[in-house]
Coordinates of C-alpha atoms and ligand atoms in Angstrom, one line a residue:
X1 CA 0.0 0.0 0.0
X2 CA 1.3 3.2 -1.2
X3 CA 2.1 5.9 2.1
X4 CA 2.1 8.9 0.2
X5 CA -0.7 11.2 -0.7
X6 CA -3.8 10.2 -1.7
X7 CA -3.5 7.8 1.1
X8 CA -2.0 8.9 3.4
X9 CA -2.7 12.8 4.6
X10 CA -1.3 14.1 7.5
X11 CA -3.9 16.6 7.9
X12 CA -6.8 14.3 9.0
X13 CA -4.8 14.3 12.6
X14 CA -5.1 18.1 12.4
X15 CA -8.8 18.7 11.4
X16 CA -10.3 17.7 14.7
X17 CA -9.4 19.3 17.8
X18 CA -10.2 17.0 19.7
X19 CA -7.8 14.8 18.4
X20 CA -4.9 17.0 18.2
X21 CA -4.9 17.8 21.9
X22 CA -5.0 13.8 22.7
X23 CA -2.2 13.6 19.9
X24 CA -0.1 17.0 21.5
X25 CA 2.8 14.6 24.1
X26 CA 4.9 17.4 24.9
X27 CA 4.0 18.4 28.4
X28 CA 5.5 21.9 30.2
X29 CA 5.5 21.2 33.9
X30 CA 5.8 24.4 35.9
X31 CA 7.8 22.4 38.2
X32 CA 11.0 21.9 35.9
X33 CA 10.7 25.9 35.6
X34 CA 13.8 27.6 37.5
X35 CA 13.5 31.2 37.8
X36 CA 17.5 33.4 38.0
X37 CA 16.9 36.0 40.4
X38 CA 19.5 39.0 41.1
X39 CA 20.0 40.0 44.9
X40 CA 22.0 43.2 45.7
X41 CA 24.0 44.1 48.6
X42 CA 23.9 47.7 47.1
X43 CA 20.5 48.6 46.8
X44 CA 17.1 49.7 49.3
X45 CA 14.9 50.1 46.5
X46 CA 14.7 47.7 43.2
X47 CA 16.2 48.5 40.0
X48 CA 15.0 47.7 36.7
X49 CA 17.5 46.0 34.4
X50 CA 16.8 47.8 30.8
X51 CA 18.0 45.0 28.7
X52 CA 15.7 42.8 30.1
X53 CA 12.3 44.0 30.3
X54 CA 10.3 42.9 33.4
X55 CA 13.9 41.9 35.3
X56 CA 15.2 43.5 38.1
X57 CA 18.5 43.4 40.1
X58 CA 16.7 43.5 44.1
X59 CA 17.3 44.3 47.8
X60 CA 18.0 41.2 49.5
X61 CA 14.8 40.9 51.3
X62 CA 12.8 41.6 48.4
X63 CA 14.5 39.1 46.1
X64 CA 13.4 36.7 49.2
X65 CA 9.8 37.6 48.9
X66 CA 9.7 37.5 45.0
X67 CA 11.0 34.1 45.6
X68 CA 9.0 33.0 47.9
X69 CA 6.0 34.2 45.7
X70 CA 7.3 32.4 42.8
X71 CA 7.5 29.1 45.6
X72 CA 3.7 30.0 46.1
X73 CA 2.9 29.9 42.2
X74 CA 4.4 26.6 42.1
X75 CA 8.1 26.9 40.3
X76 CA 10.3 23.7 40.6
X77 CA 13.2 26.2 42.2
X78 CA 15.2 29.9 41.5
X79 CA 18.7 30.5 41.0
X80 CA 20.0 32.5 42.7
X81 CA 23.1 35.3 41.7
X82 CA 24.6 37.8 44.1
X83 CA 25.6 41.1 43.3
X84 CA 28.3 42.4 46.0
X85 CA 28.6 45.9 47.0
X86 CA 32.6 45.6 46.5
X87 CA 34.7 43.8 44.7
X88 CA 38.4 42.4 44.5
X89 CA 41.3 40.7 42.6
X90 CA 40.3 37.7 44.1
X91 CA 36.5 37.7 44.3
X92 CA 36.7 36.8 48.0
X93 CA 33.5 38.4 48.7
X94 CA 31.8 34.9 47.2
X95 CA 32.5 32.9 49.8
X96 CA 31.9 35.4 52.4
X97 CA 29.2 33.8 54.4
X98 CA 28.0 36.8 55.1
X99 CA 28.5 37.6 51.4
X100 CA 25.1 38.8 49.3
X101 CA 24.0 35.4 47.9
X102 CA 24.4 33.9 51.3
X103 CA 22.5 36.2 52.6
X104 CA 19.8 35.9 50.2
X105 CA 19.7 32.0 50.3
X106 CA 19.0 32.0 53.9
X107 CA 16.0 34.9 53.6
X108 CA 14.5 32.4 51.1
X109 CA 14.8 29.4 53.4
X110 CA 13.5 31.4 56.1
X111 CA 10.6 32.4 54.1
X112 CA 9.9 28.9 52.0
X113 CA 11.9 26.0 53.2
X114 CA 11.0 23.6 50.8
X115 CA 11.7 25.8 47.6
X116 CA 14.8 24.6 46.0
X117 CA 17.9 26.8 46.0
X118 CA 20.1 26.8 43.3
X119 CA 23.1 28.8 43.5
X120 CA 25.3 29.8 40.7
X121 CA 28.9 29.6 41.8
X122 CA 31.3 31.6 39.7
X123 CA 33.3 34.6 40.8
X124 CA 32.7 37.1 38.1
X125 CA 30.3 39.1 40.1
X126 CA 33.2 39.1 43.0
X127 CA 36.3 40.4 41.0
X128 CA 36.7 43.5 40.1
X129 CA 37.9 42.4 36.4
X130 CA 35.2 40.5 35.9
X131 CA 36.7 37.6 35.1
X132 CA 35.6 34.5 36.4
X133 CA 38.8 33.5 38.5
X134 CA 41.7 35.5 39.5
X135 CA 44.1 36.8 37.3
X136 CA 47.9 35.5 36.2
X137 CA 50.3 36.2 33.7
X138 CA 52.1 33.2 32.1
X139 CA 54.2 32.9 29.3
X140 CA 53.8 37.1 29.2
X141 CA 50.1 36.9 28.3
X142 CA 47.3 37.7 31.5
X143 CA 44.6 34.9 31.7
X144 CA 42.8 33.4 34.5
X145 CA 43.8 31.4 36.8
X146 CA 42.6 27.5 36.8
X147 CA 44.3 26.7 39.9
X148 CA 43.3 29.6 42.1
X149 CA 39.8 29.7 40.8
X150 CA 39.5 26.3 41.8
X151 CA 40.0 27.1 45.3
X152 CA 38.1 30.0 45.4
X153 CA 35.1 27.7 43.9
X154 CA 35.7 25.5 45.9
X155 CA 35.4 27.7 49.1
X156 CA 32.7 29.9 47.6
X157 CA 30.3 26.0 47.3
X158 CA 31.0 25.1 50.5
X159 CA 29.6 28.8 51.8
X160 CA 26.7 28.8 49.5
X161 CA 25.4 25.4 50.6
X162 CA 25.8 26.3 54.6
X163 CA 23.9 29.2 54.0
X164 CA 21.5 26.6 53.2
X165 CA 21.8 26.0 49.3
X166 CA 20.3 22.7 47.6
X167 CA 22.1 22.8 44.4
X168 CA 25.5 23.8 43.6
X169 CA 25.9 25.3 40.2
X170 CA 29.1 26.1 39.3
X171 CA 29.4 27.9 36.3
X172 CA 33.3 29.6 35.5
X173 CA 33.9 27.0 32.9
X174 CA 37.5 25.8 35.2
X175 CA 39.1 22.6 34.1
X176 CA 38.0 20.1 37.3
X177 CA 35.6 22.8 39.0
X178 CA 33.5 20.1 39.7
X179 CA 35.7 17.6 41.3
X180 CA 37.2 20.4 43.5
X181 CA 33.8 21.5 44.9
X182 CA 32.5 17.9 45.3
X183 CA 35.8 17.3 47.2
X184 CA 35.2 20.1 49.7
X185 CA 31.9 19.4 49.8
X186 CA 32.4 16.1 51.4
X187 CA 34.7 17.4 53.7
X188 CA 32.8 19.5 55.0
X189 CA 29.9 17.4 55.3
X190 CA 27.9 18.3 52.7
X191 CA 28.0 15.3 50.7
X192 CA 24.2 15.0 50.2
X193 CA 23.8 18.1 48.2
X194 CA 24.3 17.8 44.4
X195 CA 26.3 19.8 41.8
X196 CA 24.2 21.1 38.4
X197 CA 27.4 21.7 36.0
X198 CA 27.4 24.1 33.5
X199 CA 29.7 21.8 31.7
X200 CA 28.8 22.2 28.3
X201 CA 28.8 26.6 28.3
X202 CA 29.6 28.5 25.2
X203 CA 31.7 31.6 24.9
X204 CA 28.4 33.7 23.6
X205 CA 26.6 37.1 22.4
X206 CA 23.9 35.9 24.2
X207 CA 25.0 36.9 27.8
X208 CA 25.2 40.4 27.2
X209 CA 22.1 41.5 28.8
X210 CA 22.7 39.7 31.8
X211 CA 26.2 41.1 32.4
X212 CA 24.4 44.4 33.0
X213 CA 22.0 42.7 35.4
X214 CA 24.4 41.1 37.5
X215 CA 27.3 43.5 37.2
X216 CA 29.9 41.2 35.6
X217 CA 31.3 41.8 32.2
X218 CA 35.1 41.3 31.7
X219 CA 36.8 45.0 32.3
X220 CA 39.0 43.7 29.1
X221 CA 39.4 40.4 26.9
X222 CA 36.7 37.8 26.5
X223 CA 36.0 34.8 28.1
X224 CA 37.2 32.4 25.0
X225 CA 39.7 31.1 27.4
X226 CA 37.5 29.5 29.3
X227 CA 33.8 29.2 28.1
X228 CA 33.5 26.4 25.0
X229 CA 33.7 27.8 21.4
X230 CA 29.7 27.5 19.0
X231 CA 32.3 25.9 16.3
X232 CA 34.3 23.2 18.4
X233 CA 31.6 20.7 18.8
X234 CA 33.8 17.6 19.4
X235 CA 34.7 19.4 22.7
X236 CA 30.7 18.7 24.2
X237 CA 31.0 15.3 25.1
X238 CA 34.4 15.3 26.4
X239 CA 33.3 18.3 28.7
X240 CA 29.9 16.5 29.8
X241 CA 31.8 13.2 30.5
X242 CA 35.2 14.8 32.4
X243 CA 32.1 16.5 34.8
X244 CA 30.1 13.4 35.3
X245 CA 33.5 11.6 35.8
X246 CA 34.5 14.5 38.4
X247 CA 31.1 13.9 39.8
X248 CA 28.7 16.0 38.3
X249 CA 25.0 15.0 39.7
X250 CA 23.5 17.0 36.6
X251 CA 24.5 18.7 33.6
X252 CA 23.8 22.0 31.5
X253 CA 24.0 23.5 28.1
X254 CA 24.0 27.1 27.9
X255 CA 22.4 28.9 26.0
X256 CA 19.6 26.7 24.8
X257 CA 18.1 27.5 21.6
X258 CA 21.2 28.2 19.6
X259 CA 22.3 24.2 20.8
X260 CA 19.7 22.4 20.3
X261 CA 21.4 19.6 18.5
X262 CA 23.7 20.1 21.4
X263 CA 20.9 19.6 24.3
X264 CA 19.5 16.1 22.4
X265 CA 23.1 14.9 22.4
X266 CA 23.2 15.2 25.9
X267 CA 20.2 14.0 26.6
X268 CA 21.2 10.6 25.6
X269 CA 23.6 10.2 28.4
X270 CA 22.1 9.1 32.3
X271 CA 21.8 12.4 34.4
X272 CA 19.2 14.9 34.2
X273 CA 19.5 17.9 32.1
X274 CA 19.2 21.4 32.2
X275 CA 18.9 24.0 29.4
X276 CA 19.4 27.6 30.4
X277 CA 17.6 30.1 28.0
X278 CA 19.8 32.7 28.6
X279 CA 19.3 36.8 28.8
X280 CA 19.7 37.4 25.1
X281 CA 17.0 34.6 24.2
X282 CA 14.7 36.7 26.7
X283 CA 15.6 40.2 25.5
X284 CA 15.2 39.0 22.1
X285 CA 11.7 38.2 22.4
X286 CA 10.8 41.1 25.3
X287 CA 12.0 43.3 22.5
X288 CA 10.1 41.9 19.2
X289 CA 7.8 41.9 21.5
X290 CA 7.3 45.1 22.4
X291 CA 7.9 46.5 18.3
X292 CA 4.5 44.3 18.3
X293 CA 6.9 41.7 15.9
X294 CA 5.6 38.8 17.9
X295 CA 3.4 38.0 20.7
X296 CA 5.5 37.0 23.7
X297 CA 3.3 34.4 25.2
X298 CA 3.4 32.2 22.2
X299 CA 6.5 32.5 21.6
X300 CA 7.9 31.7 25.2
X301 CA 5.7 28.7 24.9
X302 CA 7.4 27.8 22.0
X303 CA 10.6 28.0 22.8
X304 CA 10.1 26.3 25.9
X305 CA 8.4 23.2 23.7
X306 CA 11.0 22.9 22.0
X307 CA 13.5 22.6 25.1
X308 CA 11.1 19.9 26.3
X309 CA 11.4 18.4 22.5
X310 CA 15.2 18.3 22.9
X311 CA 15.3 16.4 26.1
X312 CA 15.9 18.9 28.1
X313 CA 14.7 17.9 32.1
X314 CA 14.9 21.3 33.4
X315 CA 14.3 25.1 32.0
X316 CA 16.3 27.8 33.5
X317 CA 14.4 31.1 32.0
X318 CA 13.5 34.7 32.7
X319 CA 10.2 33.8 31.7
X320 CA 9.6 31.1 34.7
X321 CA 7.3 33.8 36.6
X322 CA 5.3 34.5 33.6
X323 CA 5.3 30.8 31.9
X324 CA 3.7 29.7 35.2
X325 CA 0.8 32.1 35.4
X326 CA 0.6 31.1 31.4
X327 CA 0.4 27.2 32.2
X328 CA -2.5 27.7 35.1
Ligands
LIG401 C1 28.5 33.8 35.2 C2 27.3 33.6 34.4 C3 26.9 34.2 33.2 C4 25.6 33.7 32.9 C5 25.3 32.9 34.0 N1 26.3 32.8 34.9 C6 27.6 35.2 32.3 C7 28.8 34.9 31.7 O1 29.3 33.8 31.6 O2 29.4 35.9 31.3 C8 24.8 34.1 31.8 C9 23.3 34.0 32.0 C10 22.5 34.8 31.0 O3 22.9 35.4 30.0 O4 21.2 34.8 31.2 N2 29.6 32.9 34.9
LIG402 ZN1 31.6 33.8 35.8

């Protein structure tokens, strides 16, 4: 029997609605939803963050209540940065427990408990190059430095997660960051709590609006040294697998619809997945948006399908708030 057209038309699973609702098998579960939320040492009074529409860097306490209301609206968890009122060479102020995302961690728990914590642990926001490690000079060129980012890492985990962080998230793109922060994890008796590696992060355009939100954009250079390169894809699986092997409990891919092809890859191998639709992917469609280009809604929704689509477990996105008033 012939499969083509006259016999076979895809349309008649289309014509009844009905049918294509029983037929539609991608689900979006607000509870794979993580929300990135900015807390400020700095500031009494919220600030918008222009580049992202709807986004805004917050006092400590009120980044505490927004997440507790986004606990309340049922999101699986937030992720939490810290913006520090000063900054060094080293970035010590990141595993200051009394640093800013310390303190903001433990307003949450006080507030909601049960809400899970992720904190991002990178020292960019901390040094005042902006560089995601302290700096070194070697061979007469002035890059970071794996070594003493990996202590500083290491210390700034071990902080985070007795101020009362789930998940550790460790995201400076440092050659055995994870093994170094499961390591002093353990030893410090926190070997129940996992680690969500951003082990498969590209070096991309798409970060820009976030580097004004949380204050962190490289004073000079790039971050090619570090983060993975769009056009080096043999490098993915050798960076998921050396984090799994270090002890990785769950990986990422950053940005997500760019990667795609990267994000079903990965889903193949046996730890959950996240995919973080970064500032530029939300700026992109706040702005369309707004130049009436697109309606926002449906286009979150779809971009957020098509995570699911990809195998991706969990959804880091700006649009976590919104997505779960949308999918109530
Ligand atoms: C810090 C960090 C960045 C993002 C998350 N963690 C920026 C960077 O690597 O420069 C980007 C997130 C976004 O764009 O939404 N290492
Ligand atoms: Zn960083």
């Amino acid at each position: 029997m012939s499969q083509g057209y006259p016999n076979r038309q895809l349309r008649r699973l289309r014509y009844n609605p009905s049918l294509r609702a029983a037929l539609s098998s991608v689900r979006l579960n607000k509870r794979e939803l993580i929300a990135p939320i900015f807390a400020s040492q700095s500031l009494s009074q919220r600030r918008v963050i222009s580049t992202m529409p709807g986004q805004f860097q917050r006092p400590v306490s009120d980044a505490a209540d927004y997440a507790a209301s986004l606990a309340d609206k049922g999101v699986g968890g937030v992720l939490v940065f810290g913006i520090p009122a000063s900054k060094d060479a080293s970035g010590s102020g990141a595993w200051n427990d009394e640093g800013v995302t310390q303190q903001c961690i433990r307003e949450i728990k006080k507030r909601r408990a049960e809400l899970l914590v992720i904190a991002d642990t990178c020292l960019c926001e901390y040094t005042n190059h902006g560089h995601c490690g302290p700096l070194v000079e070697f061979g007469g060129k002035v890059d970071v430095d794996n070594a003493g980012a990996l202590a500083g890492l290491a210390a700034t985990a071990v902080s985070q997660a007795k101020s009362g962080a789930d998940v550790i998230a460790p995201s400076a793109c440092m050659d055995g960051q994870v093994r170094a922060i499961r390591t002093a994890l353990d030893n410090a008796g926190f070997e129940r709590t996992p680690i969500l590696s951003y082990a498969v992060k590209f070096a991309s355009s798409l970060y820009g609006p976030f580097r004004e939100a949380a204050e962190s954009a490289p004073k000079t250079g790039d971050r090619r040294s570090y983060q993975m390169d769009p056009l080096s894809p043999k490098q993915v699986m050798a960076e998921a697998l050396a984090d799994l092997e270090e002890g990785a409990d769950m990986l990422m891919v950053k940005p997500a619809l760019a990667y795609l092809d990267i994000i079903a890859q990965l889903a193949t191998l046996p730890a959950p997945l996240a995919a973080y639709h970064v500032s530029g992917e939300y700026a992109m469609i706040k702005f369309a948006a707004a130049a009436g280009a697109l309606r926002e809604r449906d286009v979150a929704i779809e971009h957020t399908a098509a995570l699911k689509r990809s195998g991706a477990d969990l959804i880091i996105t700006y649009f976590a708030e919104q997505l779960t008033d949308w999918l109530t």
